[in-house]
Coordinates of N, CA, C and O in Angstrom, one line a residue:
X1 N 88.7 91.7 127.8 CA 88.9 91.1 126.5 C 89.2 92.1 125.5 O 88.6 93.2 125.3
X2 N 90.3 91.7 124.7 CA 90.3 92.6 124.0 C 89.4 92.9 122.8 O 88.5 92.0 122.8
X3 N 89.3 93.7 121.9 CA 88.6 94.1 121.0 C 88.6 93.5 119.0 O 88.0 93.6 118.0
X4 N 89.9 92.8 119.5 CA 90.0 92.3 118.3 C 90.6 91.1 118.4 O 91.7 90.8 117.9
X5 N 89.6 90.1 119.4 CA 89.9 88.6 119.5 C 89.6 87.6 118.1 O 90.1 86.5 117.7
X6 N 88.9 88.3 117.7 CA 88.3 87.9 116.4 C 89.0 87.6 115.5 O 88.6 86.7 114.7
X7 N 90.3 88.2 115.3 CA 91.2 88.5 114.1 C 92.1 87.5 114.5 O 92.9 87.3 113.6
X8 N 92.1 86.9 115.4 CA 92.9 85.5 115.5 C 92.7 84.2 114.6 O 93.6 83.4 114.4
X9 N 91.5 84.2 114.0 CA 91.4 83.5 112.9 C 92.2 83.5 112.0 O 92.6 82.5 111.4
X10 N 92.6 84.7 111.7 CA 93.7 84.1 110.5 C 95.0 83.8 110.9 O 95.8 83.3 110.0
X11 N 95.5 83.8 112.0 CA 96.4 82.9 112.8 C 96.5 81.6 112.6 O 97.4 80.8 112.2
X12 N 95.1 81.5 113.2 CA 94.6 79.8 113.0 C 94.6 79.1 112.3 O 94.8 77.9 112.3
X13 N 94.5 80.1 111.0 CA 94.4 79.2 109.4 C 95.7 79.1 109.2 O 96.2 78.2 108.4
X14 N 96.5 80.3 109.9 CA 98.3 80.1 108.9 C 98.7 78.7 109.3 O 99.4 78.1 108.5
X15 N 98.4 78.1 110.6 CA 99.0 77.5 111.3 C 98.4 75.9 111.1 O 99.1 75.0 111.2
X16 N 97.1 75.8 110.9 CA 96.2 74.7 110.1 C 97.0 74.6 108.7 O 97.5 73.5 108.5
X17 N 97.2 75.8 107.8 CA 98.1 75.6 106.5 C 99.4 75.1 106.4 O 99.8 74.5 105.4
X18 N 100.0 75.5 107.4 CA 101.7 75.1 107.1 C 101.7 73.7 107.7 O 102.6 73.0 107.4
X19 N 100.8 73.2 108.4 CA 100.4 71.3 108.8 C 100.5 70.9 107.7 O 101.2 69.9 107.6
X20 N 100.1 71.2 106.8 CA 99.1 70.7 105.3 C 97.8 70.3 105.3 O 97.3 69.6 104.5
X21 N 97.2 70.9 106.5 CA 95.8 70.5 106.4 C 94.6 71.4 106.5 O 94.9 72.4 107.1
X22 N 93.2 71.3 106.0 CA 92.7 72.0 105.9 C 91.7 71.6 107.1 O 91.5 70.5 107.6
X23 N 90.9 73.3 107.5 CA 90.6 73.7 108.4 C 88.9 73.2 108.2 O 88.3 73.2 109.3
X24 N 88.4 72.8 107.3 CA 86.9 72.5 107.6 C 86.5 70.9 106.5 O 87.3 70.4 105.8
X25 N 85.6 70.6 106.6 CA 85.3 69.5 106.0 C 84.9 69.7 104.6 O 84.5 70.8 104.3
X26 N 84.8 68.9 103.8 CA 84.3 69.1 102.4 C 83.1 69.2 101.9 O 82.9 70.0 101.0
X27 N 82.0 68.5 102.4 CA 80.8 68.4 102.5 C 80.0 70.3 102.4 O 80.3 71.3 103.0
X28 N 79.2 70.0 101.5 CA 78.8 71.9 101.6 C 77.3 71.3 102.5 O 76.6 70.2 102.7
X29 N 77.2 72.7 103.1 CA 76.5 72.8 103.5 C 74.2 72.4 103.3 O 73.6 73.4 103.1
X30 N 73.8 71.7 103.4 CA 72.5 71.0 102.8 C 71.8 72.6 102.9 O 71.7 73.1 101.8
X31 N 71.4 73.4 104.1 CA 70.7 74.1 104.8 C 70.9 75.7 103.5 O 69.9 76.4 103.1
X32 N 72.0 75.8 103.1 CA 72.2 76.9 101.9 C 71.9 76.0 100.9 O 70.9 76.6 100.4
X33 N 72.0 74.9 100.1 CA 71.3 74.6 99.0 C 69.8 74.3 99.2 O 69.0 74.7 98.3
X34 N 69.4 73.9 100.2 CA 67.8 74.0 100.7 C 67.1 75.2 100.4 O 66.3 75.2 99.5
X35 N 67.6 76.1 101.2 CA 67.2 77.1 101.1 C 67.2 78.3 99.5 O 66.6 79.4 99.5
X36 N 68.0 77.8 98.5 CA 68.2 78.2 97.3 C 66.9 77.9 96.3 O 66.1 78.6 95.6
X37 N 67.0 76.6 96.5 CA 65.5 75.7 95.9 C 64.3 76.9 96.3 O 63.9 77.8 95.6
X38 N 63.7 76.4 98.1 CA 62.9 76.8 99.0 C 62.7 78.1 98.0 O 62.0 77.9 97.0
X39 N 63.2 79.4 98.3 CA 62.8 80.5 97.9 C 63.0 80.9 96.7 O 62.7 82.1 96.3
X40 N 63.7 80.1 95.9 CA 63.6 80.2 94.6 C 64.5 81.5 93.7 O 64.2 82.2 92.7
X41 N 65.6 81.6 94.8 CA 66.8 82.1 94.6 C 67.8 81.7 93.3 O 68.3 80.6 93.3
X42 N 68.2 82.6 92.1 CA 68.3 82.2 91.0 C 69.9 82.5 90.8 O 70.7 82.9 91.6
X43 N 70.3 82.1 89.7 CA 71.7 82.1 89.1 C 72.2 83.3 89.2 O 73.3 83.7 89.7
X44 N 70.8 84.4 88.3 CA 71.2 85.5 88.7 C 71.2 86.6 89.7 O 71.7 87.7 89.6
X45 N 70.6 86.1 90.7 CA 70.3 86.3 91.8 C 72.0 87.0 92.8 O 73.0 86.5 92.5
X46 N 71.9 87.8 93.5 CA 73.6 88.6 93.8 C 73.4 87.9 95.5 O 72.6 88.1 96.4
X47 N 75.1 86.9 95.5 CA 74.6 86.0 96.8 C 76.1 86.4 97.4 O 77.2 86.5 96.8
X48 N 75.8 86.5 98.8 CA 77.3 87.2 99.5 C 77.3 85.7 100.5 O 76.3 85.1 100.9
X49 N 78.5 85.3 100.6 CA 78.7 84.6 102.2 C 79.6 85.3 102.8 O 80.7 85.7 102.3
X50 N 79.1 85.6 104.3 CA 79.9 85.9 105.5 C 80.4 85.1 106.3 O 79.6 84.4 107.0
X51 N 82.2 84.9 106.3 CA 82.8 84.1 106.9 C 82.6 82.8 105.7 O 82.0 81.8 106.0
X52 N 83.1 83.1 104.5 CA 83.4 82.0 103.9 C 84.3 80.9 104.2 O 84.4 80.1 103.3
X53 N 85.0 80.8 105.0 CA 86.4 79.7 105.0 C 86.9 79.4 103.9 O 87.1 80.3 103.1
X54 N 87.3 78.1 103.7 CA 88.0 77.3 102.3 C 86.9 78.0 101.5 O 87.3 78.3 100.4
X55 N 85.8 78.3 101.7 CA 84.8 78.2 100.3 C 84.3 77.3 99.8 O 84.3 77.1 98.6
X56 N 83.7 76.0 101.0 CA 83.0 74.8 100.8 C 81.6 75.2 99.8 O 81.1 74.8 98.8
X57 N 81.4 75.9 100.6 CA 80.0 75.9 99.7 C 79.3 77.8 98.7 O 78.1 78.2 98.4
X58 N 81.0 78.5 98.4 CA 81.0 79.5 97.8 C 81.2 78.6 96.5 O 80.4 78.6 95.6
X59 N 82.2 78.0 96.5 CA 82.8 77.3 95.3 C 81.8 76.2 95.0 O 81.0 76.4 94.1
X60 N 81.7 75.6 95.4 CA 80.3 74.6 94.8 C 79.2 75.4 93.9 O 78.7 75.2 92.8
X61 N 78.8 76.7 95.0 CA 77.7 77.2 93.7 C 78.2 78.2 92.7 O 77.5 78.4 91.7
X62 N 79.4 79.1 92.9 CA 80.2 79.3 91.9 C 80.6 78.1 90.5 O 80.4 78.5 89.3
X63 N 81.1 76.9 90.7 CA 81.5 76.0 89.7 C 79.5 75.5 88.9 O 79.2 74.9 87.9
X64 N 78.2 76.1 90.4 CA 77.1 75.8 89.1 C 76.5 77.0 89.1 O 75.5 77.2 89.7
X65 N 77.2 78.0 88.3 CA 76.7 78.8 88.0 C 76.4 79.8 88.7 O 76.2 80.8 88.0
X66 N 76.3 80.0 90.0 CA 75.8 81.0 90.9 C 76.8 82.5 90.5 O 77.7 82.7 89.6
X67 N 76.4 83.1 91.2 CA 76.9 85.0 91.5 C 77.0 85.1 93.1 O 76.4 85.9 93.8
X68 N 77.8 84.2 93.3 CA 78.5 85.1 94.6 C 80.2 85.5 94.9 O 81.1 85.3 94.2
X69 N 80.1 86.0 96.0 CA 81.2 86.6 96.7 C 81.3 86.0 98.2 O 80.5 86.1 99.1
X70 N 82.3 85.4 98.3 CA 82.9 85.1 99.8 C 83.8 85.7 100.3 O 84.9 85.3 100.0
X71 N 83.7 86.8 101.4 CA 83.9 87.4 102.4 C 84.7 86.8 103.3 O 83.9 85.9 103.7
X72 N 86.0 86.5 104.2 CA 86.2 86.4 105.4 C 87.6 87.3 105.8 O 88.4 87.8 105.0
X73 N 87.5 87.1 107.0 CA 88.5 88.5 107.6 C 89.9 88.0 107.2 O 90.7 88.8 106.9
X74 N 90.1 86.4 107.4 CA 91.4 85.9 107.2 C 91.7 86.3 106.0 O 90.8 86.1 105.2
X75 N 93.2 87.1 105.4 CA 94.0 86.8 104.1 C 94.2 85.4 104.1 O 93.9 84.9 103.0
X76 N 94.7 84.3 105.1 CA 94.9 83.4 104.7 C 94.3 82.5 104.1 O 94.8 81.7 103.4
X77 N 92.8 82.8 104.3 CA 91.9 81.7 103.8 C 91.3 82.0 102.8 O 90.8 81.2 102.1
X78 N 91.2 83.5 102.5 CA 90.9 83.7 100.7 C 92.6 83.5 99.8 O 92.7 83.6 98.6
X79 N 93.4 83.4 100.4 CA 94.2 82.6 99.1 C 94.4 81.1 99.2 O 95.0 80.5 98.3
X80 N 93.8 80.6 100.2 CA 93.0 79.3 100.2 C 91.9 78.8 99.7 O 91.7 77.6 99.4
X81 N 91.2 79.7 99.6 CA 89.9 79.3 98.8 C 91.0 79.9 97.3 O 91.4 78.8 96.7
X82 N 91.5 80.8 96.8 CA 91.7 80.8 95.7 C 92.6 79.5 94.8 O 92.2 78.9 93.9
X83 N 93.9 79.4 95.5 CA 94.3 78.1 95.9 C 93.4 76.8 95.1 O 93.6 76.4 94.0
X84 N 92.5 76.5 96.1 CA 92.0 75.4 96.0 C 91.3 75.4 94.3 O 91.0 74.5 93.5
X85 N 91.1 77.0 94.1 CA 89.8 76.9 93.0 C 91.1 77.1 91.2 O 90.8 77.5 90.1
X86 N 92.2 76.6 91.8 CA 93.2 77.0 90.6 C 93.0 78.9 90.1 O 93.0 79.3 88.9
X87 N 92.8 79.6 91.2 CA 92.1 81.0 90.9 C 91.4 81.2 89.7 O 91.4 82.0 88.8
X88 N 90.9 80.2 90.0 CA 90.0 80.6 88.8 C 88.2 81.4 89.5 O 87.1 81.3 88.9
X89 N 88.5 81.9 90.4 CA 87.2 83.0 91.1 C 87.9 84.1 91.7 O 87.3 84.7 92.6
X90 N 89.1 84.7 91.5 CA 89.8 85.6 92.3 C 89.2 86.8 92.5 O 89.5 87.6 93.4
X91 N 88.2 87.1 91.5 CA 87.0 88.4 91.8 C 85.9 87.7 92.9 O 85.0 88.4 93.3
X92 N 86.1 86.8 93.2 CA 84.7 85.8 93.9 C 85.8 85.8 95.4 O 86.0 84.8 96.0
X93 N 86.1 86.5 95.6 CA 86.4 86.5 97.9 C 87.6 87.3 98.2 O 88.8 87.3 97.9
X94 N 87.1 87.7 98.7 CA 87.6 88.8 98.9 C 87.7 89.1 100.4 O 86.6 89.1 101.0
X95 N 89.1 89.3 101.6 CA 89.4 89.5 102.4 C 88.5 91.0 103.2 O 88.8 92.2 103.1
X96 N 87.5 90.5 103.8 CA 86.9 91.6 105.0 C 86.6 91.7 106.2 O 86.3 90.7 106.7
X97 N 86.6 92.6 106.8 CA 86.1 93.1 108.2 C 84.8 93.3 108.4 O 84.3 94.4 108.1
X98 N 84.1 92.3 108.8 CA 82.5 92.6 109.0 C 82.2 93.5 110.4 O 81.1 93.9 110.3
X99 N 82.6 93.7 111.2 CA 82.8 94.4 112.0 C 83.2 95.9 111.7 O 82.4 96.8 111.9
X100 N 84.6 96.3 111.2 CA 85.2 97.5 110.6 C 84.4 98.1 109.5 O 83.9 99.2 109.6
X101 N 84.3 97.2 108.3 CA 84.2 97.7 106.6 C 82.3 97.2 106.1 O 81.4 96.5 106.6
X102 N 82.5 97.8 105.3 CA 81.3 97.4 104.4 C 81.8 97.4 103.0 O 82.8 98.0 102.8
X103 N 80.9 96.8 102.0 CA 80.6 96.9 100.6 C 79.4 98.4 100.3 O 78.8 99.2 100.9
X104 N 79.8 98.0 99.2 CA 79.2 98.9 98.2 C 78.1 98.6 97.6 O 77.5 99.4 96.9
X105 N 77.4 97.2 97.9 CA 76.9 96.5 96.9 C 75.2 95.8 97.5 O 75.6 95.3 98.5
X106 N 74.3 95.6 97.5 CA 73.3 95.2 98.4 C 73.1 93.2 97.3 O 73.3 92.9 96.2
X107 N 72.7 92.5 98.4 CA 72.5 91.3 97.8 C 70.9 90.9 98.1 O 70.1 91.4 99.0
X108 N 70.6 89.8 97.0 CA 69.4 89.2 97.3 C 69.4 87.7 98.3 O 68.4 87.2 98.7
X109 N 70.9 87.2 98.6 CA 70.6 85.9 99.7 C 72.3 86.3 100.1 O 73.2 86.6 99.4
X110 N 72.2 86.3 101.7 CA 72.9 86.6 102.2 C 73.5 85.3 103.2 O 72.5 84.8 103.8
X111 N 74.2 84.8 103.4 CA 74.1 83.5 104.4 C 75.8 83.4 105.0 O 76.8 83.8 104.5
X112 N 75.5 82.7 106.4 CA 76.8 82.4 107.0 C 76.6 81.2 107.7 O 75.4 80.9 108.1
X113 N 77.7 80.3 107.9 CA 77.9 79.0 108.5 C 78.6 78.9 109.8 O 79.8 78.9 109.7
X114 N 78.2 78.9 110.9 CA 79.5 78.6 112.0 C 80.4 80.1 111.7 O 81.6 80.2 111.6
X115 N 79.3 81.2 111.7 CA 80.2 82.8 111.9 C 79.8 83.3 113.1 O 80.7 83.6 113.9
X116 N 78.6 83.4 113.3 CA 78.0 84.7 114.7 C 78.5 84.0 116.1 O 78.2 84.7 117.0
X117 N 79.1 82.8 116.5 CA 79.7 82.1 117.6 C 81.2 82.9 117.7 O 81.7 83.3 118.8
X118 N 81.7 83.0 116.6 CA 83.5 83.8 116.8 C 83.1 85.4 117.1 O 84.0 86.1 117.3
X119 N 81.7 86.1 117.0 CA 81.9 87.8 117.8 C 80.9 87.4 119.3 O 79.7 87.1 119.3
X120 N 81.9 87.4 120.3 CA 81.4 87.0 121.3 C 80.9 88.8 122.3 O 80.4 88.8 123.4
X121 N 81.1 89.8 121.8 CA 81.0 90.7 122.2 C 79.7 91.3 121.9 O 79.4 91.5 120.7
X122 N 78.6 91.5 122.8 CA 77.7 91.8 122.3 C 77.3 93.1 121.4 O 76.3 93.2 120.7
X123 N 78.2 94.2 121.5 CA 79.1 95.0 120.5 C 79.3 94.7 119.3 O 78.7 95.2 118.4
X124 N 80.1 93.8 119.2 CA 80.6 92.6 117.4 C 78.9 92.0 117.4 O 78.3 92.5 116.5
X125 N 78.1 91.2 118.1 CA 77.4 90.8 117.3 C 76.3 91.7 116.3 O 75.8 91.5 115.2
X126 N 76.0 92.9 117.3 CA 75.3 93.6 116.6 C 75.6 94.5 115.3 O 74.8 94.8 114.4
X127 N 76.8 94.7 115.3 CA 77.4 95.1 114.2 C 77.5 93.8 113.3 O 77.4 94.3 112.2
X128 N 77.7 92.7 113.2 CA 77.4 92.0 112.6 C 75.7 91.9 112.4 O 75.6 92.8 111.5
X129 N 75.1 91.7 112.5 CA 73.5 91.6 112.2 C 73.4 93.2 111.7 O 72.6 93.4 110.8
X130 N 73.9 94.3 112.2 CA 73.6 95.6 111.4 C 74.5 95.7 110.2 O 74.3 96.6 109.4
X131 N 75.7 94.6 109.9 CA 76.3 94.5 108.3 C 75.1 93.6 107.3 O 74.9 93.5 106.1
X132 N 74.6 93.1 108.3 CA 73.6 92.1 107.2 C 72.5 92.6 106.6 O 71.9 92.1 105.7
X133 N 72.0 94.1 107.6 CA 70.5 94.7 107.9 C 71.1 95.4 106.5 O 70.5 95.4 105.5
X134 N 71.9 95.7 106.6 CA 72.6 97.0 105.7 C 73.4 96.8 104.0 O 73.7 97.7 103.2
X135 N 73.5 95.2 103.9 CA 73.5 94.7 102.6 C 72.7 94.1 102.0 O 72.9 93.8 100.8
X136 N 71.0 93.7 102.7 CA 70.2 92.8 102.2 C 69.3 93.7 101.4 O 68.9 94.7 101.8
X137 N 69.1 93.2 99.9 CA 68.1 94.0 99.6 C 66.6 93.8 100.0 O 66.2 92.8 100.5
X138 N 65.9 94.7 99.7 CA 64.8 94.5 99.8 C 63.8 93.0 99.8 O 63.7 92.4 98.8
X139 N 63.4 92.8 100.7 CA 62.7 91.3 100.4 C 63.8 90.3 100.3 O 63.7 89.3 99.6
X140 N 65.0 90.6 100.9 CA 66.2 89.5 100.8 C 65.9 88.5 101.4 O 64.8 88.5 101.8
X141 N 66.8 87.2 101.6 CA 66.6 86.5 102.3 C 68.2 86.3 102.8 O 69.3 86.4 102.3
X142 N 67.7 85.8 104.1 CA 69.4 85.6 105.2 C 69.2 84.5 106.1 O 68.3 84.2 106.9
X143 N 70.1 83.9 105.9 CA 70.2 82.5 106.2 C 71.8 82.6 107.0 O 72.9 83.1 106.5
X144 N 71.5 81.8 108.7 CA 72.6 82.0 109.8 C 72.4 80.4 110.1 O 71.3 79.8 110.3
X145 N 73.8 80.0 110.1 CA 73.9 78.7 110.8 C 74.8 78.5 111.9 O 76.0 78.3 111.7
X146 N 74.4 78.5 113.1 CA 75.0 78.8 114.6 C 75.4 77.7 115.2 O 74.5 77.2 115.7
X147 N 76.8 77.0 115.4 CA 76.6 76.0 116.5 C 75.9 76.1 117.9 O 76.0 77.2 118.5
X148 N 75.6 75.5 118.3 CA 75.1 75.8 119.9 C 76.1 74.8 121.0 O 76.5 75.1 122.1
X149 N 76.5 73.6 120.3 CA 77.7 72.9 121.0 C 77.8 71.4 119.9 O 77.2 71.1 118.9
X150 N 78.6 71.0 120.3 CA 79.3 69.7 118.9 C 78.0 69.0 118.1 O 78.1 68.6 117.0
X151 N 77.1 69.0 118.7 CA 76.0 67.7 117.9 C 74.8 68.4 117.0 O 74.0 67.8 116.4
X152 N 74.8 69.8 117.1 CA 73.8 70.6 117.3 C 73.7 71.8 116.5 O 74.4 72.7 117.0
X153 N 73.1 72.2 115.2 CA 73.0 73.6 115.0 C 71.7 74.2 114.6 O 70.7 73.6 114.6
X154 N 71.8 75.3 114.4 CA 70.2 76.0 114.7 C 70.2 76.8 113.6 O 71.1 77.6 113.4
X155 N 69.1 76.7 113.0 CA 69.1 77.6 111.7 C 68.5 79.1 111.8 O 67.6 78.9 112.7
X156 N 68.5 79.9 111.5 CA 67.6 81.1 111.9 C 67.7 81.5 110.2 O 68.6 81.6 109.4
X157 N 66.4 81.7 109.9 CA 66.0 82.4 108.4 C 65.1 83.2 108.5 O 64.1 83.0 109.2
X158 N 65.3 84.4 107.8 CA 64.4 85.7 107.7 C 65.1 86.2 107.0 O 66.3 86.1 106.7
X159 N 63.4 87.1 106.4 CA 63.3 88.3 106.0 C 63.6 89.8 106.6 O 62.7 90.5 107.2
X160 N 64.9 90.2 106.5 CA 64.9 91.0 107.5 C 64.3 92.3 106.7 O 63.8 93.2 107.5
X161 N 64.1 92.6 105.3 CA 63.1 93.8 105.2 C 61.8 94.0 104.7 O 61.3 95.1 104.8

């Protein structure tokens, strides 16, 4: 397998885009607004998503107020999420390599949807879980939402310091 199966996603999205249709559903996610309540995660609180897509649920808490940044590897899909948001968040996502790159920056809630299933290499996933060890601040919280197969997802939340 090669080493950069991964990066086929933004393939995916060019080819989902020029259909005219979009790649994920509208609905944001319950399990990230749960969890915002739950720990009592604030406005001004500094919130990253890894593997944002369209930005179902970056843009939802961006338009209330939130401080985050959405992350994914595809260019196509951060000028899709910009796109959709009339750019009006173009500092809010930003094209990355969670595997390759890091930030500069540490956050207080870290979260991803339907990401850690696309690094099938047990190589990629650990570097993925060592990009999250390595942006969370202190007493962060990280919130992973994993398909396991069509009917079914599994939350994992922790404190990873």
């Amino acid at each position: 397998m090669k080493n950069d199966y991964y990066k086929a996603y933004d393939k995916r999205y060019k080819q989902t885009y020029e259909n005219n249709s979009l790649w994920e559903i509208p609905e944001r996610t319950k399990e990230v607004i749960d969890t915002l309540k739950k720990y009592k995660i604030t406005k001004k609180s500094n919130i990253l998503e890894l593997g944002c897509g369209e930005g179902r649920d970056a843009i939802y808490l961006l338009d209330n107020g939130y401080n985050v940044l959405g992350v994914d590897y595809s260019f196509a899909v951060i000028d899709k999420c910009n796109e959709l948001t009339n750019y009006k968040y173009v500092n809010n996502f930003k094209q990355l390599d969670l595997i390759e790159n890091s930030l500069n920056e540490k956050f207080d809630f870290i979260y991803s949807v339907a990401v850690i299933h696309i690094f099938v290499l047990d190589e990629h996933r650990n570097k993925f879980y060592n990009f999250i060890y390595d942006h969370l601040k202190d007493n962060g919280i990280e919130l992973s939402k994993c398909p396991l197969n069509n009917e079914s997802l599994v939350e994992l939340l922790c404190r990873l310091k």
